[in-house]
mmCIF file of C-alpha atoms in Angstrom:
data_model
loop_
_atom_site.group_PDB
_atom_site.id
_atom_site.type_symbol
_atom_site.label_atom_id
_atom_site.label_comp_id
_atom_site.label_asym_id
_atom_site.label_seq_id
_atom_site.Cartn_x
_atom_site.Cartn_y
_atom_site.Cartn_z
ATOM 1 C CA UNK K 1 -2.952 -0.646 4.877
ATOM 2 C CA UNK K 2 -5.072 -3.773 6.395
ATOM 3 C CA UNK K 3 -6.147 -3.206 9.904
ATOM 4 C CA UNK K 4 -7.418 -6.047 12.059
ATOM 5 C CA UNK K 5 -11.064 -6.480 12.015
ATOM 6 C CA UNK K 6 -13.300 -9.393 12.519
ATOM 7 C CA UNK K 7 -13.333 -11.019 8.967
ATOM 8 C CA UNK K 8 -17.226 -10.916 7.646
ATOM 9 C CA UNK K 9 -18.774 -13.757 5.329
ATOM 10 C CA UNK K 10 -18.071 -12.985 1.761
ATOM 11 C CA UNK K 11 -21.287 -12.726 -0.888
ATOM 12 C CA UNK K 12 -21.280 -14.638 -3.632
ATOM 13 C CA UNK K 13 -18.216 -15.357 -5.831
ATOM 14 C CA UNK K 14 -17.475 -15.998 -9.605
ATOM 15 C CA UNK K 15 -15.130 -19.030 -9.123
ATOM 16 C CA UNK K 16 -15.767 -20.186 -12.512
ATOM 17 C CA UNK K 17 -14.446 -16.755 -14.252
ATOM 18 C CA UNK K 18 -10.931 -17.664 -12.236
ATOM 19 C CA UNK K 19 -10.669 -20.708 -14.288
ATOM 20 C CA UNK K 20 -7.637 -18.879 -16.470
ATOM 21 C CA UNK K 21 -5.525 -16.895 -13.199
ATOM 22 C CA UNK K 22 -2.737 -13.739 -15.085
ATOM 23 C CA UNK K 23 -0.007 -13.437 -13.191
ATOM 24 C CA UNK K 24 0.723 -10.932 -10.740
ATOM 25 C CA UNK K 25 1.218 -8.164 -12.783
ATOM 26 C CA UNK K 26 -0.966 -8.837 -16.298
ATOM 27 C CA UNK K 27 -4.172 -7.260 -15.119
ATOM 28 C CA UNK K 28 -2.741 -4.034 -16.099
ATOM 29 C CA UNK K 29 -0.003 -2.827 -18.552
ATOM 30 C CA UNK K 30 3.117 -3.300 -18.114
ATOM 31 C CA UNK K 31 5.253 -1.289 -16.052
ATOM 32 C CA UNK K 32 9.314 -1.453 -16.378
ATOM 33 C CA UNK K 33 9.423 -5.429 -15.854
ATOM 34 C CA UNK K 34 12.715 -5.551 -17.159
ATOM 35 C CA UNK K 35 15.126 -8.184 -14.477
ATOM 36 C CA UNK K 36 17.917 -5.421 -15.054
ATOM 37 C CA UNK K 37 15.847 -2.491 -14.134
ATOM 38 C CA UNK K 38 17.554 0.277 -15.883
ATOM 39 C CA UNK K 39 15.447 2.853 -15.102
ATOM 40 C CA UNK K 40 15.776 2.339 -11.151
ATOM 41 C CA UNK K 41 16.767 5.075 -9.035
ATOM 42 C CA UNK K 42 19.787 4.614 -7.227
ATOM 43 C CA UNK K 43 20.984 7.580 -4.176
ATOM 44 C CA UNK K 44 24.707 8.731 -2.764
ATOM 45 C CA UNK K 45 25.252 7.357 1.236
ATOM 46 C CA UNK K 46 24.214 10.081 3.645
ATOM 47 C CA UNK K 47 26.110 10.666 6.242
ATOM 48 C CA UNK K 48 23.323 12.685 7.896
ATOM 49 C CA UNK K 49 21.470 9.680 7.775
ATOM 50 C CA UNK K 50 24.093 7.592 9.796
ATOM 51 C CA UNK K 51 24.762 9.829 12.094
ATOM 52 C CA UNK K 52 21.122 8.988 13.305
ATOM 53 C CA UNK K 53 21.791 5.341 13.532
ATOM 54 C CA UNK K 54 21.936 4.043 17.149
ATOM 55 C CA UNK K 55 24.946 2.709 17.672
ATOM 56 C CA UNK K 56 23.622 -0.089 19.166
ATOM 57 C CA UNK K 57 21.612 -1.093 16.512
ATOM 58 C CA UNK K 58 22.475 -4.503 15.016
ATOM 59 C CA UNK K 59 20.986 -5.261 11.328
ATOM 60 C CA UNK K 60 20.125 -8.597 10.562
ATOM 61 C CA UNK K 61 22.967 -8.571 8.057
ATOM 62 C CA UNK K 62 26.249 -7.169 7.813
ATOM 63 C CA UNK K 63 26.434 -4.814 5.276
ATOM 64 C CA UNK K 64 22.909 -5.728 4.496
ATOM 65 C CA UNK K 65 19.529 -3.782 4.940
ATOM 66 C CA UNK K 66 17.076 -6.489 4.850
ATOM 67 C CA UNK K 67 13.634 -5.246 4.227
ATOM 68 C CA UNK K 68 10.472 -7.370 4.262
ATOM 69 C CA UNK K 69 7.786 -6.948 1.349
ATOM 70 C CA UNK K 70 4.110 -8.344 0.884
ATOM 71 C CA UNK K 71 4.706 -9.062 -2.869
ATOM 72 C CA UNK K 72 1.385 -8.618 -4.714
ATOM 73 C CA UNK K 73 0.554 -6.539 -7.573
ATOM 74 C CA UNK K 74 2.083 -3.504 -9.339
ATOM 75 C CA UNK K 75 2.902 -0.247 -8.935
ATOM 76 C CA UNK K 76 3.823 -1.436 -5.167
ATOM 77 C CA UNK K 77 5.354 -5.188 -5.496
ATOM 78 C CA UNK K 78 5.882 -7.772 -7.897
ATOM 79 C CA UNK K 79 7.930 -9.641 -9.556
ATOM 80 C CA UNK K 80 9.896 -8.977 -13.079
ATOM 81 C CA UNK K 81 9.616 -10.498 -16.631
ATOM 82 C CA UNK K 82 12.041 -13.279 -14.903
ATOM 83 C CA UNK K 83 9.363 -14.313 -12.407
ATOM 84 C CA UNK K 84 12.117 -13.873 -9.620
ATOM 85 C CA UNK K 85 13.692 -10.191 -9.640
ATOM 86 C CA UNK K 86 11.234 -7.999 -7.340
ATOM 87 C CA UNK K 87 9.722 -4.480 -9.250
ATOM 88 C CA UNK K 88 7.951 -2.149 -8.171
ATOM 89 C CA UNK K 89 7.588 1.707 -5.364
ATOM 90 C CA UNK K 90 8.156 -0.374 -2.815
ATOM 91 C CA UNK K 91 11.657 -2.089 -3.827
ATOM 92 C CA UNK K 92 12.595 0.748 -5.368
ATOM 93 C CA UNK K 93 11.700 3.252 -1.888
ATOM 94 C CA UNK K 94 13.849 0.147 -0.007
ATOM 95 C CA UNK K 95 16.799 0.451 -2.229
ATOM 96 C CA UNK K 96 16.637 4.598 -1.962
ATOM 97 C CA UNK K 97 16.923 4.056 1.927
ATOM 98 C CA UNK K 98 19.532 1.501 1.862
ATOM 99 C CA UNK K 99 21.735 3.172 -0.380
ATOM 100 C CA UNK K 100 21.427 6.255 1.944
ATOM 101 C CA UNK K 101 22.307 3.705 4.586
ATOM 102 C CA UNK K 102 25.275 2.637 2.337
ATOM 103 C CA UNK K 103 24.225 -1.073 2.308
ATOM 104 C CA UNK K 104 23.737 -3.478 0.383
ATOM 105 C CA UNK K 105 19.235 -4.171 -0.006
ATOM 106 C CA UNK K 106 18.199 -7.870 0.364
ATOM 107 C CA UNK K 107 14.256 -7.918 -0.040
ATOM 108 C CA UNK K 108 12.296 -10.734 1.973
ATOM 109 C CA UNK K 109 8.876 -11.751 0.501
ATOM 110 C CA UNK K 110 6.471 -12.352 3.840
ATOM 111 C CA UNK K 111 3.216 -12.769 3.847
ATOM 112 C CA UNK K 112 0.823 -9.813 5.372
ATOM 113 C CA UNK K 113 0.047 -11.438 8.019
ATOM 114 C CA UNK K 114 3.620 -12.449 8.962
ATOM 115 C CA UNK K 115 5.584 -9.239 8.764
ATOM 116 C CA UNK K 116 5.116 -8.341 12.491
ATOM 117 C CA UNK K 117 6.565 -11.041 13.984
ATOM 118 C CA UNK K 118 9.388 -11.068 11.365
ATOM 119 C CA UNK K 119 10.123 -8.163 12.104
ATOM 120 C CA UNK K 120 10.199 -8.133 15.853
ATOM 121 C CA UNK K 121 11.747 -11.632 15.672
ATOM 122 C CA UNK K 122 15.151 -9.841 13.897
ATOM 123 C CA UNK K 123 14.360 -11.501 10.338
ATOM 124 C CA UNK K 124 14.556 -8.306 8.669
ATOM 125 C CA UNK K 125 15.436 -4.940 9.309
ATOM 126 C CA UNK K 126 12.292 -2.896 7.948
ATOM 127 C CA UNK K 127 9.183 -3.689 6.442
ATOM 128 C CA UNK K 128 8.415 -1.479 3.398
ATOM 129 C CA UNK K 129 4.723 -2.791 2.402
ATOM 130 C CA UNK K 130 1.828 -0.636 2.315
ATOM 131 C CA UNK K 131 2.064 -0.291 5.973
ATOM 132 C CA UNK K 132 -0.762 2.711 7.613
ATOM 133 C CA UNK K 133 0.407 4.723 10.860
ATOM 134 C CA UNK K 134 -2.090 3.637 13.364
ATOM 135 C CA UNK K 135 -1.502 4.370 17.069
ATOM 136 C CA UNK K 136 -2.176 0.677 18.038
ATOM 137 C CA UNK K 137 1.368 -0.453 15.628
ATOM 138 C CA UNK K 138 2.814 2.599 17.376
ATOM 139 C CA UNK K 139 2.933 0.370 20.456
ATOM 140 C CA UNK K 140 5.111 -1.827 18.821
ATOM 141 C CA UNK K 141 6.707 -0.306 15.645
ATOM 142 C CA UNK K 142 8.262 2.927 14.834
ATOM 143 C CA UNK K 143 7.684 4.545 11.416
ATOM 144 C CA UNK K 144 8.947 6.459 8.995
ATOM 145 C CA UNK K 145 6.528 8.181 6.688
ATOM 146 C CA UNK K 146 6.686 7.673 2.483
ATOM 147 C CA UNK K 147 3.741 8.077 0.893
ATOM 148 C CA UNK K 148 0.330 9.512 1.637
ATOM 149 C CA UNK K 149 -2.448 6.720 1.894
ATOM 150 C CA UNK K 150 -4.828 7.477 -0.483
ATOM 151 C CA UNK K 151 -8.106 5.198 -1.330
ATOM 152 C CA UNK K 152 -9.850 5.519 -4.713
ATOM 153 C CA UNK K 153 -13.559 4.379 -5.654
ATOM 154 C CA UNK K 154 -13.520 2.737 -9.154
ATOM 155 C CA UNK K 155 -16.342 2.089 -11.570
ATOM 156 C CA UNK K 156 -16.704 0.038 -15.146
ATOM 157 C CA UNK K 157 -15.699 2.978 -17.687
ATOM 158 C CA UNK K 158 -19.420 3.735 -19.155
ATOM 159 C CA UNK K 159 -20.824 3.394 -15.347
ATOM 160 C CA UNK K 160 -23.672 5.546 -15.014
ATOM 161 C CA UNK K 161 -22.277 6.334 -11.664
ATOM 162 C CA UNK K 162 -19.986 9.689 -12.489
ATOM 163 C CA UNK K 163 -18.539 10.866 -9.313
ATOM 164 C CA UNK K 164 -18.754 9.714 -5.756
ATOM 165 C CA UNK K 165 -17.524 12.809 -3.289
ATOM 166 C CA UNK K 166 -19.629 11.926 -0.401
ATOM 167 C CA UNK K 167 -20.890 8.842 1.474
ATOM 168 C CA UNK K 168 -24.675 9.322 0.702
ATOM 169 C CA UNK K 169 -23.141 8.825 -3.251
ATOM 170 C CA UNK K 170 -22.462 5.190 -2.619
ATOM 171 C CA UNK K 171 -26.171 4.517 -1.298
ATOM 172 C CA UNK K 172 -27.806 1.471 -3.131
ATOM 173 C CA UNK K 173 -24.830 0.405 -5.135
ATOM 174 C CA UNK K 174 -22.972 -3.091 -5.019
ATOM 175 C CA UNK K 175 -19.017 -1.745 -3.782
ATOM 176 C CA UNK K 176 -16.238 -4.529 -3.657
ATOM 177 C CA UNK K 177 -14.193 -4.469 -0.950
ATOM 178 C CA UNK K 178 -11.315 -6.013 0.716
ATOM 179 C CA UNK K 179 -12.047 -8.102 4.160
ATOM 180 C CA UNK K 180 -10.024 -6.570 7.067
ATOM 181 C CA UNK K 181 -9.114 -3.747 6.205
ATOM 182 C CA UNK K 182 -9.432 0.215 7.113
ATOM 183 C CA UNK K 183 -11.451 0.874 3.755
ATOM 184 C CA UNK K 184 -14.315 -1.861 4.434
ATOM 185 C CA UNK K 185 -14.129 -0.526 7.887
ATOM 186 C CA UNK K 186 -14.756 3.206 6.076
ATOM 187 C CA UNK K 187 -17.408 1.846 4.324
ATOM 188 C CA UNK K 188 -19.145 0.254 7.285
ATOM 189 C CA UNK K 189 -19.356 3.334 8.663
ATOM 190 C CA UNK K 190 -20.603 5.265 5.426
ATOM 191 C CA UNK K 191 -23.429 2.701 4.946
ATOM 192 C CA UNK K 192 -24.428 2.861 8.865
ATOM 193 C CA UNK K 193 -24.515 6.783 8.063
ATOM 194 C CA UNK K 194 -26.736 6.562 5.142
ATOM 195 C CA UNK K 195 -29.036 3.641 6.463
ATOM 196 C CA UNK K 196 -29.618 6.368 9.633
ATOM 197 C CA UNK K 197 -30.429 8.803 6.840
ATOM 198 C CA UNK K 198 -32.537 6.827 5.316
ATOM 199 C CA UNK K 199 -31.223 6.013 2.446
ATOM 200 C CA UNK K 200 -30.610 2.597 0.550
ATOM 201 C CA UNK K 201 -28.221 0.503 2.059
ATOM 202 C CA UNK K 202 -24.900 -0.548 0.338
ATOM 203 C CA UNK K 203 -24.477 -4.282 -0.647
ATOM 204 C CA UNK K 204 -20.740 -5.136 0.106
ATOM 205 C CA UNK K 205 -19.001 -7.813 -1.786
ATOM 206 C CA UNK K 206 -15.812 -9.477 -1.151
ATOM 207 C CA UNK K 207 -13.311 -11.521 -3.378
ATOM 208 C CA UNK K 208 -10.269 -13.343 -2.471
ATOM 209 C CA UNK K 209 -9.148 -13.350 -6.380
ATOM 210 C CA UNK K 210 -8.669 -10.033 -8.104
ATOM 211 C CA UNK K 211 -9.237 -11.460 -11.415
ATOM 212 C CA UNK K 212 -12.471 -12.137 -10.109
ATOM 213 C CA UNK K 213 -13.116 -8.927 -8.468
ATOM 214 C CA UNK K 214 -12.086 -6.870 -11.843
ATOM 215 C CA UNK K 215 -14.552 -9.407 -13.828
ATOM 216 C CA UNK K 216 -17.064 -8.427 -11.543
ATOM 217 C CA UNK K 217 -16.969 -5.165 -12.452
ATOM 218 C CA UNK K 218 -16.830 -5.716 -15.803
ATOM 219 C CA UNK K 219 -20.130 -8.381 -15.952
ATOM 220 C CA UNK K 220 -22.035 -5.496 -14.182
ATOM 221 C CA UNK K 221 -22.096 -7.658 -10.843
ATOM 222 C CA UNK K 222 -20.726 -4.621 -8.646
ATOM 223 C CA UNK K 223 -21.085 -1.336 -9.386
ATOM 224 C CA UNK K 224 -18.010 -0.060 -7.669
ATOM 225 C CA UNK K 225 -14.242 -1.057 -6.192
ATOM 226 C CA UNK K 226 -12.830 0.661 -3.156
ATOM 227 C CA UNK K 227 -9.160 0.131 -2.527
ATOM 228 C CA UNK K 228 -5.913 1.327 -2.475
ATOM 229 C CA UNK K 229 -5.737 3.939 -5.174
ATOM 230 C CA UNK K 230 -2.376 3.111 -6.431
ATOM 231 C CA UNK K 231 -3.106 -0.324 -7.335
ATOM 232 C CA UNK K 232 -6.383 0.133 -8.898
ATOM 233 C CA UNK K 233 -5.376 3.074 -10.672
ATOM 234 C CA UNK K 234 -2.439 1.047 -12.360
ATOM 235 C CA UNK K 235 -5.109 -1.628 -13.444
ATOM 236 C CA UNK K 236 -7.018 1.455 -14.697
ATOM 237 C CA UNK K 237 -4.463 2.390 -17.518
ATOM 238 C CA UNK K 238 -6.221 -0.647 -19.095
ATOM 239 C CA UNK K 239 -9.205 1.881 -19.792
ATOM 240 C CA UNK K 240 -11.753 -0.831 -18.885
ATOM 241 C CA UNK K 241 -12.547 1.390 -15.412
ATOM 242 C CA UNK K 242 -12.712 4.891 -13.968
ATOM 243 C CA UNK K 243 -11.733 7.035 -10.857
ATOM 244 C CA UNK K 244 -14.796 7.897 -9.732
ATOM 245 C CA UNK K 245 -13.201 9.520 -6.144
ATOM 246 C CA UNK K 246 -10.696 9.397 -3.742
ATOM 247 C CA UNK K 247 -10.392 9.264 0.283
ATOM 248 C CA UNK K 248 -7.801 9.309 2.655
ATOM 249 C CA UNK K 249 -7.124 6.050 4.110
ATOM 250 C CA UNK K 250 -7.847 7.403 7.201
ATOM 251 C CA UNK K 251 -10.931 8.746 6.224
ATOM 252 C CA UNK K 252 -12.125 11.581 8.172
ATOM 253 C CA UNK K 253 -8.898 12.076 9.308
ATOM 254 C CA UNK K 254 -5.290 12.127 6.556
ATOM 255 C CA UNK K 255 -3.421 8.938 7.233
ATOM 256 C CA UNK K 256 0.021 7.777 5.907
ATOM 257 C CA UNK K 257 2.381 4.565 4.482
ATOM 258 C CA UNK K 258 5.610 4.839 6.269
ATOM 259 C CA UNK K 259 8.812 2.244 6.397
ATOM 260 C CA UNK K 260 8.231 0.430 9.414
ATOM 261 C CA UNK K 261 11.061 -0.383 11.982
ATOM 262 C CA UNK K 262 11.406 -2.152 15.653
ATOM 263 C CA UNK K 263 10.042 0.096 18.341
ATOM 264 C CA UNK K 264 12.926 1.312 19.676
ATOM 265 C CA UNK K 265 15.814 -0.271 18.077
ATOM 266 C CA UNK K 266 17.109 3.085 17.114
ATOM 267 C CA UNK K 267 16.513 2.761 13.058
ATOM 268 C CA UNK K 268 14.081 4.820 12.398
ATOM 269 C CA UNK K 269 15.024 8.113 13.105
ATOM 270 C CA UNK K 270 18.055 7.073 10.827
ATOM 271 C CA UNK K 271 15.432 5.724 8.054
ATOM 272 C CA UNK K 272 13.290 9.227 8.438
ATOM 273 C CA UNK K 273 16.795 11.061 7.493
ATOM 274 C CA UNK K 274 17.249 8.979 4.995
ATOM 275 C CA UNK K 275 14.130 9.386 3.139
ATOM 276 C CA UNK K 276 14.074 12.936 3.729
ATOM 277 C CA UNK K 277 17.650 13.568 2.070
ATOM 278 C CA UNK K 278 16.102 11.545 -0.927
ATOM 279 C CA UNK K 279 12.635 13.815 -1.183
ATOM 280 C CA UNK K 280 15.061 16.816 -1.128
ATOM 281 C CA UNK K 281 17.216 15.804 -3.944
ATOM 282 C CA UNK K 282 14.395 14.872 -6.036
ATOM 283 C CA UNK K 283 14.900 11.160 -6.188
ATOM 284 C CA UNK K 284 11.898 10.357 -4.043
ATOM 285 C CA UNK K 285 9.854 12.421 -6.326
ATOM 286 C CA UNK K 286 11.786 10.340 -9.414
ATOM 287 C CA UNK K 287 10.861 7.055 -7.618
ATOM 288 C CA UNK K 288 7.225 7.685 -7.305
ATOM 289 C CA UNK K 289 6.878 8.925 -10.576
ATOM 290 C CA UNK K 290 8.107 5.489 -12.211
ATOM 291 C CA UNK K 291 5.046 3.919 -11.023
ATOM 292 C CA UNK K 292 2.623 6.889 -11.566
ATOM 293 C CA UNK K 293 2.489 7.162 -7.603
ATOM 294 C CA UNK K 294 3.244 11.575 -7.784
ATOM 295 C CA UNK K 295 0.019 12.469 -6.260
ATOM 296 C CA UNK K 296 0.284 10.415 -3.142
ATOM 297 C CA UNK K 297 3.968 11.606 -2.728
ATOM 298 C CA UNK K 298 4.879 13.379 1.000
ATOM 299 C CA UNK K 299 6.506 16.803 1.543
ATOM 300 C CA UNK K 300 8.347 15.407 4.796
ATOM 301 C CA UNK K 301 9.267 11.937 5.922
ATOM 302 C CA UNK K 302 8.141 11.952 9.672
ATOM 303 C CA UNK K 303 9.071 9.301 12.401
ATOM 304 C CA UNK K 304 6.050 8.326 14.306
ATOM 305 C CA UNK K 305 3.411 11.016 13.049
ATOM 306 C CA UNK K 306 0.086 10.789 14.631
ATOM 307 C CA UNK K 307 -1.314 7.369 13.079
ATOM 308 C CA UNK K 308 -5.185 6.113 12.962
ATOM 309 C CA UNK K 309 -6.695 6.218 16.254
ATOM 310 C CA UNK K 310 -7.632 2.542 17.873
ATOM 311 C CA UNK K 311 -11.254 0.945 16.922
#
């Protein structure tokens, strides 16, 4: 979802309330953190599928489809109750596509930063990480559509802030937000609205720790997250915050998460049947409901939709 944008300074931090870091996954409840994964959703090869497969396509495996991932937190990526075995949408979408590609799935951890040239550089097949359809990736990726992009606003759970619909709802407060991404780049713009409007400016805070970030919250330090609503609304089951609203990631315009291939190597149109076989035989819909991901779930898989239009 992270687009590039000139990193800004970060306010003030509460290093001290990181003393004791959780894990990856133990800011929320537990999802299905078993290393055997019983409940995973496995899918039938599809021959549609592989009729779409260049020929000339080589994988960076035989019999392989090697997929990068940006392990982080749950429902997208983590890691099981063995600290090794990856969980989560985003291993389980891989596994649906490479079973449809009748190979065997071999997930790469790689840092954000790092899956492009990984994946131009022939490490991995695909990168299946939270990755948003803009039109300057388009230059050099194809994609395959999964999973609508949706961003949600969070509050503490008795926050006397009850919805937030509009921008001019956010004026005054203190909103966390991630550096570099399309959301603080969003709320840039909805604060430069307001401020023209007249109304009280927003005071943006950023944490590198989400520990910290969540304990902000809590403490009454911020008022508000923006983010990714899948993984804040997984922390949420923990009742300690609230949806207040939710945005497209694109915000005016819709914006998607799609499986993200070399531009041209002749994969994704391949990966697109794929996922579109597996929406139509309910297993998609299966997949996304492990993680409590339904409402962000796509009608049709599309290769190289419209994405975000360049800054």
């Amino acid at each position: 979802m992270r687009l590039h944008a000139p990193i800004r300074h970060a306010l003030i931090g509460i290093a001290s309330a990181a003393a004791t870091l959780l894990p990856l996954h133990a800011s929320a409840q537990a999802g299905d953190l078993d290393p055997a994964q019983p409940g995973r959703i496995r899918a039938q090869k599809s021959d549609e599928a592989l009729k779409l497969l260049s020929k000339d396509f080589k994988f960076a495996k035989e019999g392989i489809f090697t997929v990068g991932v940006a392990l982080g937190r749950l429902p997208l990526g983590s890691f099981a109750n063995d600290n090794k075995t990856f969980v989560g949408n985003e291993p389980d979408i891989s596994l649906l596509v490479a079973d449809s590609l009748g190979r065997k799935l071999e997930l790469v951890p790689v840092a954000w930063a790092d899956w492009p040239l990984g994946l131009q550089s022939g490490k991995f097949d695909a990168v299946v990480s939270n990755v948003t359809v803009t039109e300057a990736r388009k230059e050099k990726f194809d994609f395959s559509t999964y999973r609508n992009d949706t961003l949600g606003i969070y509050v503490k759970s008795d926050s006397k802030v009850a919805a937030v619909k509009e921008p001019k709802d956010i004026a005054g407060l203190r909103v966390i937000v991630g550096a570099s991404t399309n959301q603080e780049q969003i709320l840039l713009r909805w604060n430069q609205q307001n401020v023209a409007a007249g109304l009280k400016p927003v005071e943006i805070q950023y944490y590198d720790d989400d520990v910290v970030q969540r304990l902000a919250i809590q403490s009454n330090r911020a008022d508000a997250y923006l983010g990714p609503n899948a993984l804040a609304a997984y922390e949420a089951r923990d009742g300690k915050t609230r949806l207040a609203g939710t945005f497209s990631g694109g915000w005016p315009l819709s914006a998607e998460i799609a499986v993200t291939t070399r531009k041209g190597s002749g994969l994704a149109d391949a990966v697109t049947a794929a996922l579109n076989e597996q929406i139509r035989n309910g297993n998609y819909a299966k997949a996304l409901a492990r993680w409590n991901l339904g409402s962000e779930a796509i009608e049709k898989s599309r290769t190289n939709p419209p994405g975000l239009p360049k800054s």
